[in-house]
Amino acid sequence: MGPAIGSDQPASTEGLRRRNTSLVLRSLRMHGPATRAELAKRTGLAKATVGVIVGGLAEAAAVDEADSVPGGRGRPGRPVTLTGGGLLGLGLELNVDYVSAVLLDLGGRVRLSETRPATDAARLPALLELARDVVRREPGGRLVGAMVAVPGLVRGDDRSVAWTPNLDATGLAADVEAALDGRCRVSVGNDANCAAYAESHHGAATGVAHALYLTGTVGIGAGIVSDGRLQRGSTGFAGEVGHMPIGDSTARCGCGRRGCWEASVGLHAMLTAVGMPELATPLRSAQAVAARAPADPAVREALARLGEDVGLGLAVLANVLDPEVVVLGGYFVPLGEHVLAPARRSLDERLPSAAQRRPELRLSTLGMEAAALGAAELALEGVFSGDVPVG
Amino acid sequence: MGPAIGSDQPASTEGLRRRNTSLVLRSLRMHGPATRAELAKRTGLAKATVGVIVGGLAEAAAVDEADSVPGGRGRPGRPVTLTGGGLLGLGLELNVDYVSAVLLDLGGRVRLSETRPATDAARLPALLELARDVVRREPGGRLVGAMVAVPGLVRGDDRSVAWTPNLDATGLAADVEAALDGRCRVSVGNDANCAAYAESHHGAATGVAHALYLTGTVGIGAGIVSDGRLQRGSTGFAGEVGHMPIGDSTARCGCGRRGCWEASVGLHAMLTAVGMPELATPLRSAQAVAARAPADPAVREALARLGEDVGLGLAVLANVLDPEVVVLGGYFVPLGEHVLAPARRSLDERLPSAAQRRPELRLSTLGMEAAALGAAELALEGVFSGDVPVG
DNA sequence: GACTTAAGTTCGAGTCTCGTACTTAATGGG
DNA sequence: CCCATTAAGTACGAGACTCGAACTTAAGTC
């Protein structure tokens, strides 16, 4: 009669252990190292149970036990730290002009990260080689999962790509899986979603349960994190906000229509507005504009108008989704307050101030590797959610 | 380091049983009656386990065992039906001009439902009396939970109301709890959210995991069901779409700004456009308009323009959320295709047709009691999710 | 009436969590 | 220097649960 609510998998006693293990892992991740006794208090589990679970984690090399730290009254405890050396998640990004990889361990530390330029037919081979290289350089540890971020639409199966603008991604998951010698399952995800997840775990929205990430390149896309979970919609299309009818209703968009949001706030619109040329990458272009702004009031004014339209679109998104934090990425980062300040103003004007507070606007801090980092985090998600055994 | 992913509660063996019990319940609810053997196949549990679980459910009067139905080869099975007589959820709605109540059992059957007109100071007493009456008339069975739907903003605690437009709802949860003699916990929810949940379980979007519900009264609000779960945002404000800057940018809104969506598609905008007066309720007003439309081309044209703006706003929502079905409620229902057809057209124009399919637009089938029904369903949710023991 | 087929139950084995009791490792006072 | 105190961690038995295999039961089939 109704859609699914809980898990549709039968739960066994082993599943129980996995759940509680993941509970301990999350506690270590979120609140830092702790003794077994502290962990028992934090998780609500019995001391004995925590002892067994930590034992298992130590055996899997997921945690390390520090020396006891005396000072208190009774027997001092040995703090358990999440090193996570044993378990690794691989995140990859296949983009229009570069590929990148991030290898992340359970403890949240980036073990390796690398970006290589690549275009056209060289992209996929470059990605596969990068994946092989990265895994080869970290021989210890078990690869728990891998995910490839792609600028395109990914179907609900997490594998097949429904549509990409400028590159071919058919068979991508299988190709990467082969490059990794079938060491783990490979899934595919949308780049904005991955970046949003990265920001909510490592970046400008760390620890925020309701966050929104906005990509800023030629196109504008959003990644939606709600209640700590990525929202993907019924066909994986959720967050494709570039073509909302917002902003200058006469602006012609690359999609053939008029009035799309990205026709007002996409990279090309911005460059046209300030009257500057497009450089090799969106970031470069924006840096050039930012460098010019202090001396050129016309540029500043153009950016202010842009910021207003950004705020207008964010007002729509805020009214629909009510996020706590909005992170702007891509070309918005170099422009900083030139765009943020007017965006905040127009956002304020459009929110019913009585009850709703404005979501905080922040700039991305993760740079080029945001999507790959988020993909790596998503590759590890199964462990933290208790779906994948750590042993 | 990151937001919560899994459950933050420790899992015991009893929790295990609850989970598996809820698995059996959901299977019965979604796929209908089945023998124990069939249930074992559907859920993946062992035959023995299903036997024990069904035994417990029978003891709690949640299921009934029919006579065996011969015809096949071996020993015929006894189909188990979800009657759910023992366990009840109470849904209430406190609205501007009426109060209503729905009593729902675990099997999804509406046991009682009643609406009474009430305004101003008489509202709350009327609601409390209605709640008492409804519970008194169904003495058998255990009240598992109760929820009150309110046209306003509800905080994350599910109890306190941050803001309501035209009525006072402070202390509402406690008052209702007292009226029910503390028989169960009472929570409070937003009316659009409740109605959305009702549509996704009993109405026009039954069984749809990604659904959007649009209220149509003086104000316009949305209820968002994503992956079967209600989306409420960081402060409970998610879905407050009435003041998105969409439609006629010069239209003056009740909130003081111009260009809000509900200034173009709210009840007052519609009535002004067709040049007809407001009657006692939004539904009456719309029925009068619908009655006039066949004979009056000017009315039809006004509704077509309205429908276009409805589609424009839905295009925004579809791009952000990617729902499978959109259900229109409130005053939109009597107007039917007069609004739906142009809305579909303008929606099609604004969706990147290459990859995205248009969400299906449907009219609500639940009438006035949608919100109360959804509230009742939400009151039972704990049982289906395994958080509340059925014994 | 014997055989086949499939549903449902019984039973023992294996896991898991939990509370209690116990051991261990530190501090502090006599 | 020794012993009480305090608190961390472990050992162990009780209880709950799932599972597979064996068993019983109720039909149809030859």
Coordinates of C-alpha atoms in Angstrom, one line a residue, chain B residues 63-390:
Chain B
V63 CA -3.4 -10.4 12.0
D64 CA -6.1 -12.9 11.3
E65 CA -5.7 -16.4 9.9
A66 CA -8.1 -17.4 7.2
D67 CA -9.1 -21.0 6.5
S68 CA -6.8 -23.0 4.4
V69 CA -7.5 -22.7 0.6
P70 CA -7.0 -26.1 -1.0
G71 CA -6.3 -26.5 -4.7
G72 CA -2.6 -26.8 -5.0
R73 CA -0.4 -29.8 -4.6
G74 CA 0.8 -30.3 -1.1
R75 CA -0.6 -29.1 2.2
P76 CA -2.5 -25.9 1.7
G77 CA -1.3 -22.9 3.7
R78 CA -3.4 -20.6 5.9
P79 CA -3.3 -17.1 4.5
V80 CA -2.4 -14.5 7.1
T81 CA -4.3 -11.2 6.7
L82 CA -3.3 -7.9 8.2
T83 CA -6.5 -6.8 10.0
G84 CA -4.7 -4.7 12.5
G85 CA -7.7 -4.4 14.6
G86 CA -5.7 -4.3 17.8
L87 CA -3.5 -1.4 16.9
L88 CA -4.9 2.0 16.0
G89 CA -3.4 5.4 15.0
L90 CA -5.3 8.6 15.6
G91 CA -4.9 11.5 13.2
L92 CA -6.4 14.9 13.9
E93 CA -6.5 18.1 12.0
L94 CA -6.8 21.6 13.5
N95 CA -7.6 24.0 10.7
V96 CA -8.9 27.5 10.3
D97 CA -12.5 26.6 9.8
Y98 CA -12.9 23.0 10.8
V99 CA -11.4 20.2 12.9
S100 CA -11.3 16.5 11.8
A101 CA -10.3 13.2 13.1
V102 CA -9.4 9.8 11.5
L103 CA -8.9 6.6 13.3
L104 CA -6.9 4.2 11.3
D105 CA -5.9 0.6 12.0
L106 CA -2.7 -1.2 11.1
G107 CA -4.4 -2.9 8.1
G108 CA -4.9 0.5 6.5
R109 CA -8.6 0.6 7.1
V110 CA -10.3 3.8 8.2
R111 CA -12.3 2.8 11.3
L112 CA -13.9 6.2 12.0
S113 CA -13.6 9.6 10.4
E114 CA -15.4 12.8 11.2
T115 CA -15.1 16.5 10.4
R116 CA -16.8 19.3 12.4
P117 CA -16.9 23.0 11.6
A118 CA -15.2 25.2 14.2
T119 CA -13.7 28.7 14.2
D120 CA -11.8 31.0 16.5
A121 CA -11.9 30.2 20.2
A122 CA -14.1 27.2 19.7
R123 CA -11.5 25.4 17.6
L124 CA -9.4 23.8 20.2
P125 CA -12.3 22.7 22.5
A126 CA -14.0 21.2 19.4
L127 CA -10.8 19.3 18.5
L128 CA -10.4 17.9 22.0
E129 CA -14.0 16.8 22.2
L130 CA -13.8 15.2 18.8
A131 CA -10.7 13.4 19.9
R132 CA -12.4 12.1 23.0
D133 CA -15.5 11.1 21.1
V134 CA -13.6 9.2 18.4
V135 CA -11.5 7.2 20.9
R136 CA -14.5 6.5 23.1
R137 CA -16.4 5.0 20.1
E138 CA -13.6 2.5 19.5
P139 CA -13.0 0.9 22.9
G140 CA -11.2 -2.2 21.6
G141 CA -7.7 -1.9 20.5
R142 CA -4.6 -0.1 21.6
L143 CA -3.9 3.5 20.5
V144 CA -0.3 3.3 19.2
G145 CA 0.1 7.0 18.5
A146 CA -1.6 10.2 17.6
M147 CA -0.7 13.2 15.5
V148 CA -2.3 16.6 15.0
A149 CA -1.9 18.3 11.6
V150 CA -1.7 22.0 11.7
P151 CA -1.4 24.6 9.0
G152 CA 1.8 26.1 10.3
L153 CA 5.5 25.5 11.0
V154 CA 6.4 22.7 13.3
R155 CA 9.8 22.4 14.9
G156 CA 12.0 19.4 14.7
D157 CA 10.8 18.1 18.1
D158 CA 7.4 17.2 16.4
R159 CA 5.6 18.9 19.2
S160 CA 6.1 22.7 19.3
V161 CA 4.7 25.0 16.7
A162 CA 6.9 27.8 15.5
W163 CA 4.4 29.7 13.6
T164 CA 0.8 29.5 12.5
P165 CA -1.0 32.1 10.3
N166 CA -4.5 32.3 11.8
L167 CA -4.7 30.2 14.9
D168 CA -3.1 29.5 18.2
A169 CA -1.4 26.2 18.7
T170 CA 0.7 26.6 21.8
G171 CA 0.5 23.7 24.1
L172 CA -1.5 21.8 21.5
A173 CA 0.3 18.4 21.9
A174 CA -0.1 18.5 25.7
D175 CA -3.7 19.4 25.5
V176 CA -4.6 16.6 23.2
E177 CA -2.5 14.2 25.2
A178 CA -4.6 15.2 28.3
A179 CA -7.8 14.7 26.3
L180 CA -6.7 11.2 25.5
D181 CA -6.0 10.5 29.2
G182 CA -2.3 10.1 28.3
R183 CA -3.2 6.9 26.4
C184 CA -0.4 7.6 23.9
R185 CA 2.2 10.2 22.8
V186 CA 0.9 13.0 20.7
S187 CA 2.9 14.8 18.1
V188 CA 2.2 17.7 15.8
G189 CA 2.9 17.9 12.1
N190 CA 2.5 20.3 9.2
D191 CA -0.8 19.8 7.3
A192 CA 0.8 19.8 3.8
N193 CA 3.3 17.1 5.0
C194 CA 0.5 15.0 6.5
A195 CA -1.6 15.3 3.3
A196 CA 1.4 14.4 1.2
Y197 CA 1.9 11.3 3.3
A198 CA -1.7 10.4 3.0
E199 CA -1.6 10.7 -0.8
S200 CA 1.5 8.5 -0.9
H201 CA -0.2 5.8 1.2
H202 CA -4.0 5.9 0.4
G203 CA -4.5 8.5 -2.3
A204 CA -3.5 9.5 -5.8
A205 CA 0.2 8.6 -5.2
T206 CA -0.3 5.3 -3.4
G207 CA 2.9 3.4 -3.4
V208 CA 5.0 6.2 -4.9
A209 CA 8.3 6.7 -3.2
H210 CA 8.9 10.2 -4.5
A211 CA 5.8 12.3 -4.4
L212 CA 4.9 16.0 -4.1
Y213 CA 1.6 17.3 -2.7
L214 CA 0.5 20.8 -3.3
T215 CA -2.1 22.4 -1.1
G216 CA -4.4 24.9 -2.8
T217 CA -6.1 27.4 -0.5
V218 CA -5.4 31.1 0.1
G219 CA -1.8 30.0 0.6
I220 CA 0.1 27.4 -1.4
G221 CA 2.2 24.9 0.4
A222 CA 4.0 21.7 -0.5
G223 CA 4.5 18.4 1.2
I224 CA 7.5 16.4 0.0
V225 CA 7.8 12.7 0.2
S226 CA 11.2 11.5 -0.8
D227 CA 12.2 7.8 -0.7
G228 CA 9.0 7.2 1.3
R229 CA 10.1 9.7 4.0
L230 CA 8.7 13.1 4.7
Q231 CA 11.2 15.9 4.1
R232 CA 11.0 18.6 6.6
G233 CA 14.3 20.5 6.3
S234 CA 16.5 21.8 9.1
T235 CA 13.8 23.9 10.8
G236 CA 10.6 22.3 9.5
F237 CA 10.2 24.9 6.8
A238 CA 10.8 22.7 3.8
G239 CA 8.0 22.8 1.3
E240 CA 6.9 26.4 2.1
V241 CA 6.8 27.2 -1.6
G242 CA 4.1 29.8 -1.6
H243 CA 6.6 32.7 -1.6
M244 CA 9.0 31.5 -4.3
P245 CA 9.6 34.3 -6.8
I246 CA 7.6 32.6 -9.6
G247 CA 4.9 33.8 -11.9
D248 CA 3.7 37.4 -12.4
S249 CA 6.5 39.4 -10.9
T250 CA 4.2 42.4 -10.3
A251 CA 1.5 40.5 -8.4
R252 CA 1.2 41.8 -4.8
C253 CA 1.2 39.1 -2.2
G254 CA -0.3 39.0 1.3
C255 CA 3.2 38.9 2.7
G256 CA 3.9 42.4 1.5
R257 CA 6.3 41.4 -1.3
R258 CA 5.6 41.1 -5.0
G259 CA 6.0 38.2 -7.3
C260 CA 5.4 35.4 -4.9
W261 CA 4.0 32.2 -6.5
E262 CA 0.9 32.2 -4.4
A263 CA 0.2 35.8 -5.5
S264 CA -0.3 34.2 -9.0
V265 CA -1.8 30.9 -8.2
G266 CA -3.4 31.2 -4.7
L267 CA -7.1 31.2 -4.3
H268 CA -7.5 35.0 -4.3
A269 CA -5.5 35.4 -7.4
M270 CA -7.6 32.8 -9.1
L271 CA -10.9 34.4 -8.1
T272 CA -9.7 37.8 -9.1
A273 CA -8.6 36.4 -12.5
V274 CA -12.0 34.9 -13.2
G275 CA -13.8 37.8 -11.6
M276 CA -15.9 35.8 -9.1
P277 CA -16.5 36.3 -5.4
E278 CA -15.0 34.3 -2.6
L279 CA -17.5 31.9 -1.0
A280 CA -17.5 30.3 2.4
T281 CA -14.7 27.8 1.7
P282 CA -12.0 27.5 -1.0
L283 CA -13.7 24.3 -2.2
R284 CA -17.1 26.0 -2.6
S285 CA -15.5 29.0 -4.4
A286 CA -13.7 26.6 -6.8
Q287 CA -16.8 24.6 -7.4
A288 CA -18.6 27.7 -8.5
V289 CA -15.8 28.6 -10.8
A290 CA -15.8 25.1 -12.3
A291 CA -19.6 25.3 -12.8
R292 CA -19.2 28.6 -14.7
A293 CA -16.3 27.5 -16.9
P294 CA -18.0 25.4 -19.6
A295 CA -20.2 28.4 -20.5
D296 CA -17.7 31.2 -20.1
P297 CA -14.6 31.3 -22.4
A298 CA -13.2 34.2 -20.3
V299 CA -13.1 32.0 -17.2
R300 CA -11.6 29.2 -19.2
E301 CA -8.8 31.5 -20.4
A302 CA -8.2 32.9 -17.0
L303 CA -7.8 29.3 -15.7
A304 CA -5.5 28.4 -18.5
R305 CA -3.2 31.3 -17.6
L306 CA -3.4 30.2 -14.0
G307 CA -2.5 26.7 -15.0
E308 CA 0.6 28.0 -16.9
D309 CA 1.9 29.6 -13.7
V310 CA 1.1 26.5 -11.8
G311 CA 3.2 24.5 -14.3
L312 CA 6.0 27.1 -14.1
G313 CA 6.3 26.6 -10.3
L314 CA 6.0 22.9 -10.7
A315 CA 8.8 23.0 -13.2
V316 CA 11.0 24.5 -10.5
L317 CA 10.0 21.9 -8.0
A318 CA 10.4 19.1 -10.4
N319 CA 13.9 20.3 -11.3
V320 CA 14.9 20.4 -7.6
L321 CA 13.1 17.3 -6.3
D322 CA 12.5 15.1 -9.3
P323 CA 9.2 13.6 -8.0
E324 CA 7.5 10.7 -9.7
V325 CA 4.0 12.1 -9.1
V326 CA 2.7 15.5 -8.2
V327 CA -0.7 15.6 -6.5
L328 CA -2.8 18.8 -6.5
G329 CA -5.2 19.3 -3.6
G330 CA -7.4 22.0 -2.2
Y331 CA -9.2 24.3 -4.6
F332 CA -7.4 22.8 -7.6
V333 CA -9.5 19.6 -7.4
P334 CA -12.8 21.0 -8.6
L335 CA -11.0 22.9 -11.4
G336 CA -9.5 19.7 -12.7
E337 CA -8.3 19.7 -16.3
H338 CA -9.0 23.4 -16.7
V339 CA -5.8 23.8 -14.7
L340 CA -4.0 20.5 -15.2
A341 CA -3.8 20.6 -19.0
P342 CA -2.1 24.0 -19.3
A343 CA 0.1 23.1 -16.3
R344 CA 1.3 20.0 -18.1
R345 CA 2.0 22.1 -21.2
S346 CA 4.1 24.7 -19.4
L347 CA 5.8 22.0 -17.3
D348 CA 6.8 20.2 -20.5
E349 CA 8.3 23.4 -21.9
R350 CA 10.5 23.9 -18.9
L351 CA 11.9 20.4 -18.5
P352 CA 15.0 19.3 -20.4
S353 CA 13.1 16.7 -22.3
A354 CA 16.2 14.8 -23.4
A355 CA 16.7 13.0 -20.1
Q356 CA 14.0 13.9 -17.7
R357 CA 10.5 12.6 -17.8
R358 CA 7.7 14.8 -16.7
P359 CA 6.3 13.9 -13.3
E360 CA 2.7 12.8 -13.5
L361 CA 0.2 15.4 -12.4
R362 CA -2.8 14.1 -10.6
L363 CA -5.7 15.4 -8.5
S364 CA -6.1 14.6 -4.9
T365 CA -8.7 11.9 -4.2
L366 CA -8.8 12.2 -0.5
G367 CA -10.8 15.4 0.1
M368 CA -11.0 17.3 3.4
E369 CA -9.7 14.5 5.5
A370 CA -6.4 14.1 3.7
A371 CA -4.3 15.7 6.4
A372 CA -6.0 13.9 9.3
L373 CA -5.6 10.6 7.4
G374 CA -1.9 11.3 6.8
A375 CA -1.5 12.2 10.4
A376 CA -3.0 8.9 11.4
E377 CA -0.7 7.0 9.1
L378 CA 2.2 8.9 10.6
A379 CA 1.0 7.9 14.0
L380 CA 1.3 4.3 13.0
E381 CA 4.7 4.8 11.3
G382 CA 6.6 3.7 14.4
V383 CA 5.1 0.3 14.2
F384 CA 5.9 -0.2 10.5
S385 CA 9.4 1.1 11.0
G386 CA 10.1 -1.2 13.9
D387 CA 10.6 1.5 16.5
V388 CA 7.5 0.6 18.4
P389 CA 6.8 -2.9 19.7
V390 CA 3.5 -4.4 18.6

